Amino acid sequence: MGRDFTFQCQGKCSHTHARAGVWMTPHGPVETPIFMPVGTLATVKTVTPAQLEATGAQMILANTYHLHLQPGEDIVAAAGGLHRFMVWDGPILTDSGGFQVFSLSELRTITEKGVTFRSPRDGRKIEITPERSIQIQNKLGADVIMAFDECPPYPASREAVELATARTYRWLERCIEAHSRSDQALFGIVQGGVYLDLRLQAVEALTKLDLPGYAIGGVSVGEPGETISEIVRATAPKLPVEKPRYLMGVGTYREMAQAIASGVDLFDCVIPTRWARHGAVMVQGERWNIKNAQFREDFTPLDETCSCYTCQNFSRAYLNHLWKSGEILVYTLLSIHNLTELIRFTKRIRESILSDRFTTDFAHWLEPTP
């Protein structure tokens, strides 16, 4: 399991747990730390693969549950796997469907066997077990596949979180047994809610299984920012130093900088394209609304320091015009910028770690949320 995967640390921060490395996968290297765009249905919304590559993206995500519903893993497999199906040559990670156990709580029933969903498309029953999740992911063919887990909500009682964390471990054992492809790295997911002792118990149990990589899950589900940071600070440094560490569902400047300081390598979030579809852009870590009247006659780029296609060619006034006119091009141009913004941020952090200037150059983002 994971024979084609190696992680090499290339530099460390002398004041924090931050590190810069290179992680080899069957579809090329991933230089860490790095932000990974989300392409739920085998597409990063409104962006072509060529445009995506130009943002600096190295690795992207797709979702097992949604691809199982449409078009189905058999069709993806018949097309030659996700890479050929969506024409993306770089590494891909597939989520297990475990997040939908949380997000579709009104449409599912959990048992020890697995989860039964009511399809939001046509109402039919869909059963996903740990074994079924792995079978689907084996057919999809991503480089990294995630174990099927139970993500408890926030807030949740300690008893409920204990049950979910224990079940997540049992399901992981079944995922390992079902996994059949050595060219796919299976990551385990650390759960435990806001209870740090449960998090550390989960880390101890999971690391004994010697998996190719580990994720911290169950954060960014409603907790305050400082609580997320506390969980990551307690958990990430305890994960194996020779394996990549992935913080699921986090993608703001401050959250990523603080997690990197704790030793996290990989991030994903839907923010870039979701914000774009609502007329929002990220500029130097701040959220702007391109719909605002102040941009109507502003002929400067979104960010003069940004090298993305949008900033190099179009003005704020033009983007405001596209939005006001209902032109769908605006979704693409805003997405290109937002993706480039977050990827560029993590790449700048990587460079600062290699020169041991991380805590100096990113001091502002390492402070608690104002």
CSV table of C-alpha atoms in Angstrom, one decimal:
chain,number,residue,atom,x,y,z
A,1,MET,CA,0.0,0.0,0.0
A,2,GLY,CA,1.5,3.3,-1.0
A,3,ARG,CA,4.6,2.0,-2.7
A,4,ASP,CA,4.9,5.0,-5.0
A,5,PHE,CA,4.7,7.6,-2.2
A,6,THR,CA,7.6,9.2,-0.3
A,7,PHE,CA,7.8,12.4,1.7
A,8,GLN,CA,11.0,14.3,2.1
A,9,CYS,CA,11.4,17.3,4.4
A,10,GLN,CA,13.5,20.0,2.7
A,11,GLY,CA,13.5,22.7,5.4
A,12,LYS,CA,12.2,23.5,8.9
A,13,CYS,CA,11.3,26.6,10.8
A,14,SER,CA,13.6,27.1,13.7
A,15,HIS,CA,10.8,28.6,15.9
A,16,THR,CA,7.7,26.5,15.0
A,17,HIS,CA,6.8,23.1,13.7
A,18,ALA,CA,6.5,24.5,10.1
A,19,ARG,CA,8.2,22.5,7.4
A,20,ALA,CA,8.7,22.6,3.6
A,21,GLY,CA,8.9,19.3,1.8
A,22,VAL,CA,8.3,17.4,-1.4
A,23,TRP,CA,5.8,14.5,-1.6
A,24,MET,CA,6.2,12.1,-4.5
A,25,THR,CA,3.1,10.6,-6.0
A,26,PRO,CA,2.5,8.4,-9.1
A,27,HIS,CA,1.4,11.6,-11.0
A,28,GLY,CA,4.3,13.8,-9.9
A,29,PRO,CA,5.7,15.7,-7.0
A,30,VAL,CA,3.7,17.9,-4.6
A,31,GLU,CA,5.7,20.7,-3.0
A,32,THR,CA,4.4,21.4,0.5
A,33,PRO,CA,2.9,23.3,2.2
A,34,ILE,CA,0.3,23.7,-0.5
A,35,PHE,CA,-3.4,24.6,-1.0
A,36,MET,CA,-5.4,22.0,-3.1
A,37,PRO,CA,-8.4,23.2,-5.1
A,38,VAL,CA,-11.6,21.3,-4.7
A,39,GLY,CA,-13.1,19.6,-7.8
A,40,THR,CA,-16.1,17.8,-6.3
A,41,LEU,CA,-17.6,16.4,-9.5
A,42,ALA,CA,-14.3,15.9,-11.4
A,43,THR,CA,-14.2,19.6,-12.2
A,44,VAL,CA,-13.0,22.7,-10.4
A,45,LYS,CA,-16.1,24.8,-11.0
A,46,THR,CA,-16.0,27.2,-14.0
A,47,VAL,CA,-12.2,26.6,-14.6
A,48,THR,CA,-10.6,24.5,-17.3
A,49,PRO,CA,-7.7,22.2,-16.6
A,50,ALA,CA,-5.3,24.5,-18.5
A,51,GLN,CA,-6.6,27.5,-16.4
A,52,LEU,CA,-6.3,25.5,-13.3
A,53,GLU,CA,-2.7,24.5,-14.0
A,54,ALA,CA,-1.9,28.2,-14.6
A,55,THR,CA,-3.0,29.0,-11.1
A,56,GLY,CA,-0.1,27.0,-9.8
A,57,ALA,CA,-2.3,24.1,-8.6
A,58,GLN,CA,-0.4,20.9,-8.1
A,59,MET,CA,-2.9,18.5,-6.5
A,60,ILE,CA,-6.7,18.7,-6.6
A,61,LEU,CA,-9.7,16.9,-4.9
A,62,ALA,CA,-12.8,15.1,-6.1
A,63,ASN,CA,-15.6,13.6,-4.1
A,64,THR,CA,-16.5,9.9,-3.9
A,65,TYR,CA,-20.1,10.3,-2.8
A,66,HIS,CA,-21.0,12.8,-5.6
A,67,LEU,CA,-19.2,10.9,-8.3
A,68,HIS,CA,-20.9,7.7,-7.3
A,69,LEU,CA,-24.2,9.5,-7.8
A,70,GLN,CA,-23.2,11.0,-11.1
A,71,PRO,CA,-21.9,9.7,-13.4
A,72,GLY,CA,-21.0,6.6,-11.4
A,73,GLU,CA,-17.6,5.1,-10.8
A,74,ASP,CA,-17.9,2.5,-13.5
A,75,ILE,CA,-18.2,5.2,-16.2
A,76,VAL,CA,-15.1,7.0,-14.8
A,77,ALA,CA,-13.2,3.7,-14.7
A,78,ALA,CA,-14.2,3.0,-18.3
A,79,ALA,CA,-12.9,6.4,-19.3
A,80,GLY,CA,-9.5,5.4,-17.9
A,81,GLY,CA,-9.9,6.8,-14.4
A,82,LEU,CA,-10.3,10.3,-13.0
A,83,HIS,CA,-7.1,11.7,-14.5
A,84,ARG,CA,-8.1,10.9,-18.1
A,85,PHE,CA,-11.8,11.6,-17.5
A,86,MET,CA,-11.2,15.2,-16.4
A,87,VAL,CA,-7.9,15.7,-18.3
A,88,TRP,CA,-5.8,16.4,-15.3
A,89,ASP,CA,-2.3,15.0,-15.3
A,90,GLY,CA,-1.4,16.0,-11.7
A,91,PRO,CA,-2.1,14.2,-8.4
A,92,ILE,CA,-5.7,13.8,-7.3
A,93,LEU,CA,-7.2,13.0,-3.9
A,94,THR,CA,-10.7,11.7,-3.4
A,95,ASP,CA,-12.7,12.3,-0.2
A,96,SER,CA,-14.4,9.1,1.0
A,97,GLY,CA,-17.9,10.4,1.3
A,98,GLY,CA,-17.4,10.7,5.1
A,99,PHE,CA,-18.0,14.5,5.0
A,100,GLN,CA,-21.5,13.8,3.6
A,101,VAL,CA,-22.2,11.7,6.7
A,102,PHE,CA,-22.0,15.1,8.4
A,103,SER,CA,-23.3,17.5,5.8
A,104,LEU,CA,-26.3,15.3,4.8
A,105,SER,CA,-27.3,14.5,8.4
A,106,GLU,CA,-31.0,14.8,7.6
A,107,LEU,CA,-30.7,12.3,4.7
A,108,ARG,CA,-28.8,9.5,6.3
A,109,THR,CA,-28.8,6.8,8.9
A,110,ILE,CA,-25.6,5.5,10.6
A,111,THR,CA,-25.1,2.0,11.8
A,112,GLU,CA,-21.9,0.0,12.5
A,113,LYS,CA,-22.2,-1.5,9.0
A,114,GLY,CA,-22.1,1.9,7.3
A,115,VAL,CA,-24.3,4.8,6.2
A,116,THR,CA,-27.6,4.7,4.3
A,117,PHE,CA,-28.3,7.9,2.4
A,118,ARG,CA,-31.4,9.2,0.8
A,119,SER,CA,-30.2,10.5,-2.6
A,120,PRO,CA,-30.9,14.2,-2.9
A,121,ARG,CA,-31.3,13.6,-6.7
A,122,ASP,CA,-34.1,11.1,-6.8
A,123,GLY,CA,-34.8,10.0,-3.3
A,124,ARG,CA,-33.4,6.4,-3.7
A,125,LYS,CA,-31.5,4.7,-0.9
A,126,ILE,CA,-27.8,4.5,-1.2
A,127,GLU,CA,-25.7,2.5,1.2
A,128,ILE,CA,-22.0,3.3,1.6
A,129,THR,CA,-19.9,1.1,3.9
A,130,PRO,CA,-16.2,1.4,4.4
A,131,GLU,CA,-15.7,-1.4,1.9
A,132,ARG,CA,-18.0,0.2,-0.6
A,133,SER,CA,-16.3,3.6,-0.3
A,134,ILE,CA,-12.9,2.0,-0.9
A,135,GLN,CA,-14.2,0.0,-3.9
A,136,ILE,CA,-15.6,3.2,-5.4
A,137,GLN,CA,-12.3,5.0,-4.9
A,138,ASN,CA,-10.3,2.2,-6.3
A,139,LYS,CA,-12.3,2.5,-9.5
A,140,LEU,CA,-12.0,6.3,-9.6
A,141,GLY,CA,-8.3,5.9,-9.5
A,142,ALA,CA,-7.1,8.9,-7.6
A,143,ASP,CA,-3.5,9.0,-6.2
A,144,VAL,CA,-4.8,9.4,-2.6
A,145,ILE,CA,-7.9,7.9,-1.2
A,146,MET,CA,-9.5,8.7,2.2
A,147,ALA,CA,-10.8,6.3,4.8
A,148,PHE,CA,-14.5,6.3,5.4
A,149,ASP,CA,-15.1,8.1,8.7
A,150,GLU,CA,-17.8,9.6,10.9
A,151,CYS,CA,-17.4,13.3,11.3
A,152,PRO,CA,-19.3,14.4,14.4
A,153,PRO,CA,-21.0,17.8,14.4
A,154,TYR,CA,-20.2,20.8,16.5
A,155,PRO,CA,-21.4,21.1,19.2
A,156,ALA,CA,-21.7,17.4,20.2
A,157,SER,CA,-21.6,15.6,23.5
A,158,ARG,CA,-18.4,13.8,24.6
A,159,GLU,CA,-20.3,10.5,24.5
A,160,ALA,CA,-21.4,11.1,20.9
A,161,VAL,CA,-17.9,12.1,19.9
A,162,GLU,CA,-16.4,9.1,21.6
A,163,LEU,CA,-18.7,6.8,19.7
A,164,ALA,CA,-17.9,8.5,16.4
A,165,THR,CA,-14.2,8.4,17.0
A,166,ALA,CA,-14.2,4.7,17.9
A,167,ARG,CA,-16.3,3.8,14.9
A,168,THR,CA,-14.0,5.8,12.7
A,169,TYR,CA,-11.1,3.6,13.8
A,170,ARG,CA,-13.1,0.4,13.2
A,171,TRP,CA,-14.1,1.6,9.8
A,172,LEU,CA,-10.5,2.4,9.0
A,173,GLU,CA,-9.5,-1.2,9.8
A,174,ARG,CA,-12.1,-2.3,7.3
A,175,CYS,CA,-10.9,0.2,4.7
A,176,ILE,CA,-7.4,-1.1,5.0
A,177,GLU,CA,-8.7,-4.7,4.5
A,178,ALA,CA,-10.7,-3.6,1.4
A,179,HIS,CA,-8.0,-1.5,-0.3
A,180,SER,CA,-6.6,-3.3,-3.3
A,181,ARG,CA,-4.4,-0.9,-5.2
A,182,SER,CA,-0.8,-0.3,-4.3
A,183,ASP,CA,-0.7,2.8,-6.5
A,184,GLN,CA,-3.2,4.6,-4.3
A,185,ALA,CA,-2.2,5.9,-0.8
A,186,LEU,CA,-4.9,5.4,1.8
A,187,PHE,CA,-5.0,8.2,4.4
A,188,GLY,CA,-6.5,7.7,7.9
A,189,ILE,CA,-8.5,10.5,9.5
A,190,VAL,CA,-8.0,11.7,13.0
A,191,GLN,CA,-11.4,12.6,14.6
A,192,GLY,CA,-12.2,13.5,18.2
A,193,GLY,CA,-14.2,16.7,18.0
A,194,VAL,CA,-13.0,19.4,20.4
A,195,TYR,CA,-11.9,16.9,23.0
A,196,LEU,CA,-8.1,17.0,22.8
A,197,ASP,CA,-7.6,13.7,24.8
A,198,LEU,CA,-9.8,11.9,22.3
A,199,ARG,CA,-7.7,13.5,19.4
A,200,LEU,CA,-4.5,12.3,21.0
A,201,GLN,CA,-5.9,8.8,21.6
A,202,ALA,CA,-7.0,8.7,17.9
A,203,VAL,CA,-3.5,9.8,16.8
A,204,GLU,CA,-1.9,7.0,18.8
A,205,ALA,CA,-4.2,4.3,17.5
A,206,LEU,CA,-4.0,5.5,13.8
A,207,THR,CA,-0.2,5.9,13.7
A,208,LYS,CA,0.3,2.3,14.8
A,209,LEU,CA,-1.2,1.3,11.5
A,210,ASP,CA,1.7,2.9,9.6
A,211,LEU,CA,-0.4,4.5,6.8
A,212,PRO,CA,1.1,6.6,3.9
A,213,GLY,CA,-0.4,9.8,5.3
A,214,TYR,CA,-2.8,11.2,7.9
A,215,ALA,CA,-5.5,13.8,7.9
A,216,ILE,CA,-7.1,15.9,10.6
A,217,GLY,CA,-10.8,15.8,10.1
A,218,GLY,CA,-13.8,17.1,11.9
A,219,VAL,CA,-12.7,20.7,12.1
A,220,SER,CA,-14.2,23.7,10.3
A,221,VAL,CA,-17.7,22.3,11.0
A,222,GLY,CA,-18.8,25.3,13.1
A,223,GLU,CA,-16.2,25.7,15.8
A,224,PRO,CA,-14.7,29.1,16.6
A,225,GLY,CA,-11.4,29.8,14.9
A,226,GLU,CA,-9.3,29.6,18.1
A,227,THR,CA,-10.8,26.2,18.8
A,228,ILE,CA,-9.7,24.9,15.4
A,229,SER,CA,-6.2,26.3,16.0
A,230,GLU,CA,-6.1,24.6,19.4
A,231,ILE,CA,-7.1,21.2,18.0
A,232,VAL,CA,-4.5,21.5,15.2
A,233,ARG,CA,-1.7,22.6,17.6
A,234,ALA,CA,-2.4,19.6,19.8
A,235,THR,CA,-2.8,17.1,17.0
A,236,ALA,CA,-0.5,17.8,14.0
A,237,PRO,CA,2.9,17.6,15.8
A,238,LYS,CA,2.0,14.2,17.1
A,239,LEU,CA,1.6,12.8,13.6
A,240,PRO,CA,4.6,11.0,12.0
A,241,VAL,CA,7.2,13.4,10.7
A,242,GLU,CA,8.0,11.2,7.7
A,243,LYS,CA,4.4,11.3,6.4
A,244,PRO,CA,2.3,14.1,4.9
A,245,ARG,CA,-0.2,15.8,7.1
A,246,TYR,CA,-3.5,17.0,5.7
A,247,LEU,CA,-6.0,19.4,7.4
A,248,MET,CA,-9.3,18.9,5.8
A,249,GLY,CA,-11.7,21.7,4.8
A,250,VAL,CA,-9.5,24.7,5.8
A,251,GLY,CA,-8.5,27.5,3.5
A,252,THR,CA,-8.2,31.0,4.9
A,253,TYR,CA,-4.9,32.8,5.3
A,254,ARG,CA,-4.9,32.8,9.1
A,255,GLU,CA,-6.1,29.2,9.5
A,256,MET,CA,-3.5,27.9,7.0
A,257,ALA,CA,-0.6,29.9,8.5
A,258,GLN,CA,-1.4,28.8,12.0
A,259,ALA,CA,-1.8,25.2,10.9
A,260,ILE,CA,1.5,25.3,9.0
A,261,ALA,CA,3.1,26.5,12.2
A,262,SER,CA,1.9,23.3,13.7
A,263,GLY,CA,3.4,21.1,11.0
A,264,VAL,CA,0.5,20.7,8.5
A,265,ASP,CA,1.4,20.2,4.8
A,266,LEU,CA,-1.8,20.0,2.8
A,267,PHE,CA,-5.1,22.0,2.8
A,268,ASP,CA,-8.3,22.1,0.8
A,269,CYS,CA,-11.4,24.3,0.8
A,270,VAL,CA,-14.3,25.3,-1.5
A,271,ILE,CA,-13.8,29.0,-0.7
A,272,PRO,CA,-12.1,30.1,-4.0
A,273,THR,CA,-14.9,29.0,-6.4
A,274,ARG,CA,-17.8,29.3,-3.9
A,275,TRP,CA,-16.9,32.9,-3.2
A,276,ALA,CA,-16.5,33.6,-6.9
A,277,ARG,CA,-20.0,32.4,-7.6
A,278,HIS,CA,-21.2,35.0,-5.0
A,279,GLY,CA,-19.2,37.8,-6.4
A,280,ALA,CA,-16.5,37.7,-3.7
A,281,VAL,CA,-12.8,37.8,-4.2
A,282,MET,CA,-9.9,37.3,-1.8
A,283,VAL,CA,-7.2,40.1,-2.0
A,284,GLN,CA,-4.3,39.9,0.3
A,285,GLY,CA,-6.4,37.7,2.6
A,286,GLU,CA,-9.3,40.1,2.7
A,287,ARG,CA,-12.8,39.4,1.3
A,288,TRP,CA,-14.0,42.0,-1.2
A,289,ASN,CA,-17.4,42.1,-2.9
A,290,ILE,CA,-16.9,42.9,-6.6
A,291,LYS,CA,-20.6,43.9,-6.8
A,292,ASN,CA,-20.0,47.0,-4.7
A,293,ALA,CA,-20.5,50.4,-6.5
A,294,GLN,CA,-17.0,51.5,-5.5
A,295,PHE,CA,-15.6,49.3,-8.2
A,296,ARG,CA,-17.7,50.6,-11.0
A,297,GLU,CA,-15.1,53.1,-12.2
A,298,ASP,CA,-12.0,51.5,-10.8
A,299,PHE,CA,-9.7,50.6,-13.6
A,300,THR,CA,-7.0,49.0,-11.5
A,301,PRO,CA,-6.5,45.2,-11.3
A,302,LEU,CA,-7.8,43.3,-8.3
A,303,ASP,CA,-4.3,43.0,-7.0
A,304,GLU,CA,-1.3,44.7,-8.7
A,305,THR,CA,1.1,42.1,-7.2
A,306,CYS,CA,-0.9,39.1,-8.5
A,307,SER,CA,0.4,37.3,-11.6
A,308,CYS,CA,-2.9,35.5,-12.4
A,309,TYR,CA,-4.6,35.9,-15.8
A,310,THR,CA,-7.4,37.9,-14.3
A,311,CYS,CA,-5.2,40.5,-12.6
A,312,GLN,CA,-2.8,40.8,-15.6
A,313,ASN,CA,-5.6,41.6,-18.0
A,314,PHE,CA,-8.8,42.9,-16.4
A,315,SER,CA,-9.9,45.8,-14.2
A,316,ARG,CA,-12.1,45.9,-11.2
A,317,ALA,CA,-14.5,48.0,-13.3
A,318,TYR,CA,-14.7,45.2,-15.9
A,319,LEU,CA,-15.4,42.5,-13.3
A,320,ASN,CA,-18.0,44.7,-11.7
A,321,HIS,CA,-19.6,45.2,-15.2
A,322,LEU,CA,-19.6,41.4,-15.9
A,323,TRP,CA,-21.4,40.8,-12.6
A,324,LYS,CA,-23.9,43.5,-13.1
A,325,SER,CA,-24.6,42.2,-16.6
A,326,GLY,CA,-25.1,38.6,-15.5
A,327,GLU,CA,-22.2,37.4,-17.7
A,328,ILE,CA,-20.9,34.0,-16.6
A,329,LEU,CA,-17.3,34.8,-17.5
A,330,VAL,CA,-17.1,36.6,-14.2
A,331,TYR,CA,-17.3,33.3,-12.4
A,332,THR,CA,-14.2,32.0,-14.2
A,333,LEU,CA,-12.2,35.2,-13.8
A,334,LEU,CA,-12.9,35.5,-10.1
A,335,SER,CA,-12.2,31.8,-9.6
A,336,ILE,CA,-8.9,32.0,-11.3
A,337,HIS,CA,-7.9,34.9,-9.1
A,338,ASN,CA,-9.1,33.3,-5.8
A,339,LEU,CA,-7.4,30.0,-6.6
A,340,THR,CA,-4.2,31.7,-7.5
A,341,GLU,CA,-4.4,33.8,-4.3
A,342,LEU,CA,-4.5,30.9,-1.9
A,343,ILE,CA,-2.0,28.8,-3.8
A,344,ARG,CA,0.4,31.7,-4.0
A,345,PHE,CA,0.0,32.3,-0.3
A,346,THR,CA,1.1,28.7,0.6
A,347,LYS,CA,3.9,28.9,-1.9
A,348,ARG,CA,5.2,32.1,-0.3
A,349,ILE,CA,5.1,30.4,3.1
A,350,ARG,CA,7.0,27.5,1.6
A,351,GLU,CA,9.7,29.9,0.4
A,352,SER,CA,9.8,31.6,3.8
A,353,ILE,CA,10.3,28.3,5.6
A,354,LEU,CA,13.2,27.3,3.3
A,355,SER,CA,14.9,30.6,4.2
A,356,ASP,CA,13.8,30.4,7.8
A,357,ARG,CA,11.9,33.6,7.8
A,358,PHE,CA,8.4,32.1,8.4
A,359,THR,CA,7.7,33.7,11.8
A,360,THR,CA,9.0,37.1,10.5
A,361,ASP,CA,7.4,37.3,7.2
A,362,PHE,CA,4.0,35.9,8.3
A,363,ALA,CA,3.8,37.2,11.9
A,364,HIS,CA,0.5,39.0,11.2
A,365,TRP,CA,-1.2,35.8,10.2
A,366,LEU,CA,0.2,33.8,13.1
A,367,GLU,CA,-1.6,36.0,15.6
A,368,PRO,CA,-5.0,34.9,17.0
A,369,THR,CA,-8.1,36.1,15.1
A,370,PRO,CA,-8.6,39.8,16.0
